[in-house]
Amino acid sequence: MAFIADALSRVKPSATIAVTQKARDLKAQGREVISLSVGEPDFDTPTHICDAAVEAIRRGETRYTPVLGIPQLREAAAKKFKRENGLDYKASDIIVATGGKHILFNAFLATINPGDEVIVPAPYWVSYPEMVAICGGTNVFVDTTMEHGFKLQPEDLERAITPRTKWLVLNSPSNPSGAAYTHDELKKVTDVLLRHPQVHILTDDIYEHLVYGDFKFATVAQVEPNLFERTLTMNGVSKAYAMTGWRIGFAAGPAPLIKAMDMLQGQQTSGACSIAQWAAVAALEGPQDHLATFRKAFQERRDLVVSMLGQAKYLQCPSPEGAFYVFPSCKEAIGRKTPEGKVLESDVDFVTALLEAEGVAVVQGSAFGTGPNFRVSYAASNATLEDACGKIQRFCASLS
């Protein structure tokens, strides 16, 4: 009898974490490495949020919290959904968890039976399919293309839906592509979903506030109110408030689902960290001035990276609408040789050779289900990005 559960044989390690670790190993060997593989803002958490956490400690807010989250945070989340998304949720419709990943995992664990299908547009965040696999579900990947801005097309969604389809996962703006759906683009997707009442929608809105130019964010239940009872709307404070390490995510959805997730979480972690929850209240209810500062900085960085990688030999780099990633194609580099004579046969070879030659760490697109591409996180200073992109240009120019 095997000691390790069979379910783990269906799961692959996170490629983003693996690349980050390889970069750390090279640094430990004395190499200079620029890591553009990590998906977190490089800004400090705003001061008023940190102050709220300190004040919570001094008030003695250091005990167990309700499994669903402290009432003050669930109320703040309900107000946020109403204020920013036009969605009418009660505090009882909301659950708080230890990060957005925890929300997603509990939603799948609470609903998926063996053989249930989950539609996951590719490229996708690396953890979606692994969570589905752990829970015994069947991933149904639907490819998107650079020509369509890496966005799910309604006719492709229609073809993918079967009687066993339980969920569609929709991440906008997207990790890894940065693609974000307009209101009209979402409406075409929701029109398909209205014809299939067995399909629920898990919308990952964690990058909501990181959209650029004149782009207007929209979410599924806002675009199509008839899908309100079939949608779990997930968000959190990690990206827009630079609170990745605070580990607070929240979601709103139909009462039976929230109740099931509450029961599961009660046997897992119970309530999220009390201090982090009070900090999240301050994030949602306090000053929002930093959002414009973050957006301006990230848009400048996006434009810098898109411009420089667009000038690199053998690369194509579209300009995304949001998040802090670009997802260039390295298709024209495949089959070419490095100066050492190594033939690049895949995007894995491309990112490995880039790291070894120039000390720049990025993540292969195939880890996200789409290749040959690679993901660059531009959550770094302009100077760092200019240096890294120059090295990528030099590496590409060296190929023959």
PDB file of N, CA and C in Angstrom, residues 316-373:
ATOM      1  N   GLN A 316       7.759  38.271 -30.727  1.00  0.00           N
ATOM      2  CA  GLN A 316       6.566  39.083 -30.920  1.00  0.00           C
ATOM      3  C   GLN A 316       5.968  39.339 -29.540  1.00  0.00           C
ATOM      4  N   CYS A 317       5.696  40.611 -29.234  1.00  0.00           N
ATOM      5  CA  CYS A 317       5.236  40.939 -27.886  1.00  0.00           C
ATOM      6  C   CYS A 317       4.023  41.849 -27.941  1.00  0.00           C
ATOM      7  N   PRO A 318       2.818  41.282 -27.813  1.00  0.00           N
ATOM      8  CA  PRO A 318       1.608  42.119 -27.789  1.00  0.00           C
ATOM      9  C   PRO A 318       1.530  42.938 -26.511  1.00  0.00           C
ATOM     10  N   SER A 319       0.790  44.033 -26.565  1.00  0.00           N
ATOM     11  CA  SER A 319       0.619  44.904 -25.409  1.00  0.00           C
ATOM     12  C   SER A 319      -0.668  44.535 -24.676  1.00  0.00           C
ATOM     13  N   PRO A 320      -0.584  44.055 -23.428  1.00  0.00           N
ATOM     14  CA  PRO A 320      -1.782  43.605 -22.702  1.00  0.00           C
ATOM     15  C   PRO A 320      -2.550  44.757 -22.083  1.00  0.00           C
ATOM     16  N   GLU A 321      -3.792  44.480 -21.716  1.00  0.00           N
ATOM     17  CA  GLU A 321      -4.659  45.496 -21.129  1.00  0.00           C
ATOM     18  C   GLU A 321      -4.451  45.664 -19.630  1.00  0.00           C
ATOM     19  N   GLY A 322      -3.929  44.632 -18.953  1.00  0.00           N
ATOM     20  CA  GLY A 322      -3.858  44.725 -17.503  1.00  0.00           C
ATOM     21  C   GLY A 322      -2.870  43.765 -16.883  1.00  0.00           C
ATOM     22  N   ALA A 323      -2.982  43.612 -15.541  1.00  0.00           N
ATOM     23  CA  ALA A 323      -2.059  42.837 -14.707  1.00  0.00           C
ATOM     24  C   ALA A 323      -0.651  43.424 -14.821  1.00  0.00           C
ATOM     25  N   PHE A 324       0.377  42.621 -14.536  1.00  0.00           N
ATOM     26  CA  PHE A 324       1.748  43.124 -14.726  1.00  0.00           C
ATOM     27  C   PHE A 324       2.631  42.059 -15.373  1.00  0.00           C
ATOM     28  N   TYR A 325       2.083  41.509 -16.465  1.00  0.00           N
ATOM     29  CA  TYR A 325       2.801  40.502 -17.247  1.00  0.00           C
ATOM     30  C   TYR A 325       2.701  40.816 -18.737  1.00  0.00           C
ATOM     31  N   VAL A 326       3.731  40.414 -19.470  1.00  0.00           N
ATOM     32  CA  VAL A 326       3.608  40.292 -20.924  1.00  0.00           C
ATOM     33  C   VAL A 326       3.904  38.842 -21.272  1.00  0.00           C
ATOM     34  N   PHE A 327       3.426  38.427 -22.437  1.00  0.00           N
ATOM     35  CA  PHE A 327       3.483  37.006 -22.810  1.00  0.00           C
ATOM     36  C   PHE A 327       3.955  36.890 -24.263  1.00  0.00           C
ATOM     37  N   PRO A 328       5.235  37.207 -24.500  1.00  0.00           N
ATOM     38  CA  PRO A 328       5.732  37.211 -25.873  1.00  0.00           C
ATOM     39  C   PRO A 328       5.816  35.815 -26.483  1.00  0.00           C
ATOM     40  N   SER A 329       5.704  35.781 -27.796  1.00  0.00           N
ATOM     41  CA  SER A 329       5.949  34.557 -28.549  1.00  0.00           C
ATOM     42  C   SER A 329       7.431  34.482 -28.917  1.00  0.00           C
ATOM     43  N   CYS A 330       8.017  33.306 -28.705  1.00  0.00           N
ATOM     44  CA  CYS A 330       9.396  33.063 -29.150  1.00  0.00           C
ATOM     45  C   CYS A 330       9.412  31.987 -30.240  1.00  0.00           C
ATOM     46  N   LYS A 331       8.301  31.865 -30.945  1.00  0.00           N
ATOM     47  CA  LYS A 331       8.158  30.827 -31.969  1.00  0.00           C
ATOM     48  C   LYS A 331       9.275  30.877 -33.006  1.00  0.00           C
ATOM     49  N   GLU A 332       9.650  32.098 -33.413  1.00  0.00           N
ATOM     50  CA  GLU A 332      10.676  32.219 -34.456  1.00  0.00           C
ATOM     51  C   GLU A 332      12.069  31.855 -33.953  1.00  0.00           C
ATOM     52  N   ALA A 333      12.239  31.757 -32.632  1.00  0.00           N
ATOM     53  CA  ALA A 333      13.541  31.361 -32.075  1.00  0.00           C
ATOM     54  C   ALA A 333      13.690  29.846 -31.992  1.00  0.00           C
ATOM     55  N   ILE A 334      12.572  29.140 -32.038  1.00  0.00           N
ATOM     56  CA  ILE A 334      12.625  27.685 -31.911  1.00  0.00           C
ATOM     57  C   ILE A 334      13.273  27.095 -33.164  1.00  0.00           C
ATOM     58  N   GLY A 335      14.184  26.162 -32.922  1.00  0.00           N
ATOM     59  CA  GLY A 335      14.946  25.550 -34.018  1.00  0.00           C
ATOM     60  C   GLY A 335      16.280  26.225 -34.268  1.00  0.00           C
ATOM     61  N   ARG A 336      16.511  27.368 -33.629  1.00  0.00           N
ATOM     62  CA  ARG A 336      17.778  28.069 -33.805  1.00  0.00           C
ATOM     63  C   ARG A 336      18.781  27.620 -32.751  1.00  0.00           C
ATOM     64  N   LYS A 337      20.045  27.997 -32.963  1.00  0.00           N
ATOM     65  CA  LYS A 337      21.124  27.550 -32.095  1.00  0.00           C
ATOM     66  C   LYS A 337      21.680  28.694 -31.261  1.00  0.00           C
ATOM     67  N   THR A 338      22.087  28.362 -30.042  1.00  0.00           N
ATOM     68  CA  THR A 338      22.829  29.298 -29.206  1.00  0.00           C
ATOM     69  C   THR A 338      24.280  29.324 -29.688  1.00  0.00           C
ATOM     70  N   PRO A 339      25.079  30.301 -29.245  1.00  0.00           N
ATOM     71  CA  PRO A 339      26.495  30.326 -29.630  1.00  0.00           C
ATOM     72  C   PRO A 339      27.248  29.055 -29.240  1.00  0.00           C
ATOM     73  N   GLU A 340      26.751  28.345 -28.233  1.00  0.00           N
ATOM     74  CA  GLU A 340      27.396  27.092 -27.811  1.00  0.00           C
ATOM     75  C   GLU A 340      26.953  25.899 -28.646  1.00  0.00           C
ATOM     76  N   GLY A 341      26.039  26.135 -29.599  1.00  0.00           N
ATOM     77  CA  GLY A 341      25.587  25.057 -30.472  1.00  0.00           C
ATOM     78  C   GLY A 341      24.355  24.324 -29.987  1.00  0.00           C
ATOM     79  N   LYS A 342      23.748  24.793 -28.899  1.00  0.00           N
ATOM     80  CA  LYS A 342      22.544  24.156 -28.376  1.00  0.00           C
ATOM     81  C   LYS A 342      21.339  24.560 -29.231  1.00  0.00           C
ATOM     82  N   VAL A 343      20.611  23.567 -29.746  1.00  0.00           N
ATOM     83  CA  VAL A 343      19.407  23.836 -30.526  1.00  0.00           C
ATOM     84  C   VAL A 343      18.235  24.052 -29.574  1.00  0.00           C
ATOM     85  N   LEU A 344      17.526  25.151 -29.767  1.00  0.00           N
ATOM     86  CA  LEU A 344      16.360  25.435 -28.938  1.00  0.00           C
ATOM     87  C   LEU A 344      15.155  24.720 -29.527  1.00  0.00           C
ATOM     88  N   GLU A 345      14.713  23.671 -28.851  1.00  0.00           N
ATOM     89  CA  GLU A 345      13.624  22.851 -29.373  1.00  0.00           C
ATOM     90  C   GLU A 345      12.270  23.189 -28.754  1.00  0.00           C
ATOM     91  N   SER A 346      12.266  24.049 -27.729  1.00  0.00           N
ATOM     92  CA  SER A 346      11.010  24.378 -27.051  1.00  0.00           C
ATOM     93  C   SER A 346      11.190  25.682 -26.289  1.00  0.00           C
ATOM     94  N   ASP A 347      10.085  26.193 -25.763  1.00  0.00           N
ATOM     95  CA  ASP A 347      10.202  27.394 -24.939  1.00  0.00           C
ATOM     96  C   ASP A 347      10.921  27.106 -23.623  1.00  0.00           C
ATOM     97  N   VAL A 348      10.890  25.855 -23.163  1.00  0.00           N
ATOM     98  CA  VAL A 348      11.680  25.477 -21.981  1.00  0.00           C
ATOM     99  C   VAL A 348      13.160  25.666 -22.275  1.00  0.00           C
ATOM    100  N   ASP A 349      13.587  25.203 -23.455  1.00  0.00           N
ATOM    101  CA  ASP A 349      14.985  25.401 -23.855  1.00  0.00           C
ATOM    102  C   ASP A 349      15.322  26.880 -23.948  1.00  0.00           C
ATOM    103  N   PHE A 350      14.374  27.667 -24.468  1.00  0.00           N
ATOM    104  CA  PHE A 350      14.612  29.102 -24.638  1.00  0.00           C
ATOM    105  C   PHE A 350      14.853  29.763 -23.286  1.00  0.00           C
ATOM    106  N   VAL A 351      13.947  29.549 -22.305  1.00  0.00           N
ATOM    107  CA  VAL A 351      14.091  30.242 -21.020  1.00  0.00           C
ATOM    108  C   VAL A 351      15.289  29.706 -20.234  1.00  0.00           C
ATOM    109  N   THR A 352      15.610  28.417 -20.400  1.00  0.00           N
ATOM    110  CA  THR A 352      16.769  27.843 -19.721  1.00  0.00           C
ATOM    111  C   THR A 352      18.059  28.446 -20.262  1.00  0.00           C
ATOM    112  N   ALA A 353      18.152  28.524 -21.590  1.00  0.00           N
ATOM    113  CA  ALA A 353      19.351  29.096 -22.207  1.00  0.00           C
ATOM    114  C   ALA A 353      19.487  30.575 -21.876  1.00  0.00           C
ATOM    115  N   LEU A 354      18.366  31.299 -21.826  1.00  0.00           N
ATOM    116  CA  LEU A 354      18.386  32.715 -21.471  1.00  0.00           C
ATOM    117  C   LEU A 354      18.909  32.902 -20.050  1.00  0.00           C
ATOM    118  N   LEU A 355      18.436  32.088 -19.131  1.00  0.00           N
ATOM    119  CA  LEU A 355      18.886  32.183 -17.748  1.00  0.00           C
ATOM    120  C   LEU A 355      20.371  31.883 -17.628  1.00  0.00           C
ATOM    121  N   GLU A 356      20.825  30.846 -18.326  1.00  0.00           N
ATOM    122  CA  GLU A 356      22.233  30.460 -18.237  1.00  0.00           C
ATOM    123  C   GLU A 356      23.156  31.474 -18.914  1.00  0.00           C
ATOM    124  N   ALA A 357      22.697  32.038 -20.043  1.00  0.00           N
ATOM    125  CA  ALA A 357      23.552  32.947 -20.813  1.00  0.00           C
ATOM    126  C   ALA A 357      23.554  34.367 -20.246  1.00  0.00           C
ATOM    127  N   GLU A 358      22.388  34.850 -19.858  1.00  0.00           N
ATOM    128  CA  GLU A 358      22.271  36.269 -19.485  1.00  0.00           C
ATOM    129  C   GLU A 358      21.813  36.495 -18.048  1.00  0.00           C
ATOM    130  N   GLY A 359      21.458  35.415 -17.341  1.00  0.00           N
ATOM    131  CA  GLY A 359      21.030  35.585 -15.964  1.00  0.00           C
ATOM    132  C   GLY A 359      19.681  36.268 -15.822  1.00  0.00           C
ATOM    133  N   VAL A 360      18.797  36.075 -16.794  1.00  0.00           N
ATOM    134  CA  VAL A 360      17.446  36.631 -16.729  1.00  0.00           C
ATOM    135  C   VAL A 360      16.465  35.466 -16.586  1.00  0.00           C
ATOM    136  N   ALA A 361      15.679  35.492 -15.507  1.00  0.00           N
ATOM    137  CA  ALA A 361      14.732  34.410 -15.231  1.00  0.00           C
ATOM    138  C   ALA A 361      13.328  34.816 -15.642  1.00  0.00           C
ATOM    139  N   VAL A 362      12.749  34.077 -16.591  1.00  0.00           N
ATOM    140  CA  VAL A 362      11.358  34.213 -17.010  1.00  0.00           C
ATOM    141  C   VAL A 362      10.749  32.820 -16.971  1.00  0.00           C
ATOM    142  N   VAL A 363       9.452  32.695 -17.247  1.00  0.00           N
ATOM    143  CA  VAL A 363       8.786  31.394 -17.157  1.00  0.00           C
ATOM    144  C   VAL A 363       8.279  30.970 -18.532  1.00  0.00           C
ATOM    145  N   GLN A 364       8.540  29.728 -18.889  1.00  0.00           N
ATOM    146  CA  GLN A 364       8.116  29.208 -20.192  1.00  0.00           C
ATOM    147  C   GLN A 364       6.598  29.204 -20.324  1.00  0.00           C
ATOM    148  N   GLY A 365       6.112  29.551 -21.516  1.00  0.00           N
ATOM    149  CA  GLY A 365       4.679  29.607 -21.761  1.00  0.00           C
ATOM    150  C   GLY A 365       4.002  28.259 -21.651  1.00  0.00           C
ATOM    151  N   SER A 366       4.725  27.187 -21.965  1.00  0.00           N
ATOM    152  CA  SER A 366       4.107  25.860 -21.902  1.00  0.00           C
ATOM    153  C   SER A 366       3.664  25.508 -20.496  1.00  0.00           C
ATOM    154  N   ALA A 367       4.274  26.127 -19.476  1.00  0.00           N
ATOM    155  CA  ALA A 367       3.818  25.911 -18.096  1.00  0.00           C
ATOM    156  C   ALA A 367       2.414  26.460 -17.891  1.00  0.00           C
ATOM    157  N   PHE A 368       2.018  27.413 -18.728  1.00  0.00           N
ATOM    158  CA  PHE A 368       0.693  28.023 -18.662  1.00  0.00           C
ATOM    159  C   PHE A 368      -0.234  27.473 -19.746  1.00  0.00           C
ATOM    160  N   GLY A 369       0.222  26.425 -20.417  1.00  0.00           N
ATOM    161  CA  GLY A 369      -0.617  25.764 -21.407  1.00  0.00           C
ATOM    162  C   GLY A 369      -0.526  26.321 -22.811  1.00  0.00           C
ATOM    163  N   THR A 370       0.359  27.291 -23.060  1.00  0.00           N
ATOM    164  CA  THR A 370       0.477  27.900 -24.383  1.00  0.00           C
ATOM    165  C   THR A 370       1.946  28.161 -24.698  1.00  0.00           C
ATOM    166  N   GLY A 371       2.386  27.676 -25.819  1.00  0.00           N
ATOM    167  CA  GLY A 371       3.771  27.912 -26.222  1.00  0.00           C
ATOM    168  C   GLY A 371       3.908  27.762 -27.724  1.00  0.00           C
ATOM    169  N   PRO A 372       5.078  28.133 -28.257  1.00  0.00           N
ATOM    170  CA  PRO A 372       6.248  28.618 -27.520  1.00  0.00           C
ATOM    171  C   PRO A 372       6.146  30.110 -27.189  1.00  0.00           C
ATOM    172  N   ASN A 373       5.972  30.376 -25.916  1.00  0.00           N
ATOM    173  CA  ASN A 373       5.907  31.735 -25.384  1.00  0.00           C
ATOM    174  C   ASN A 373       6.695  31.775 -24.092  1.00  0.00           C
TER     175      ASN A 373
END
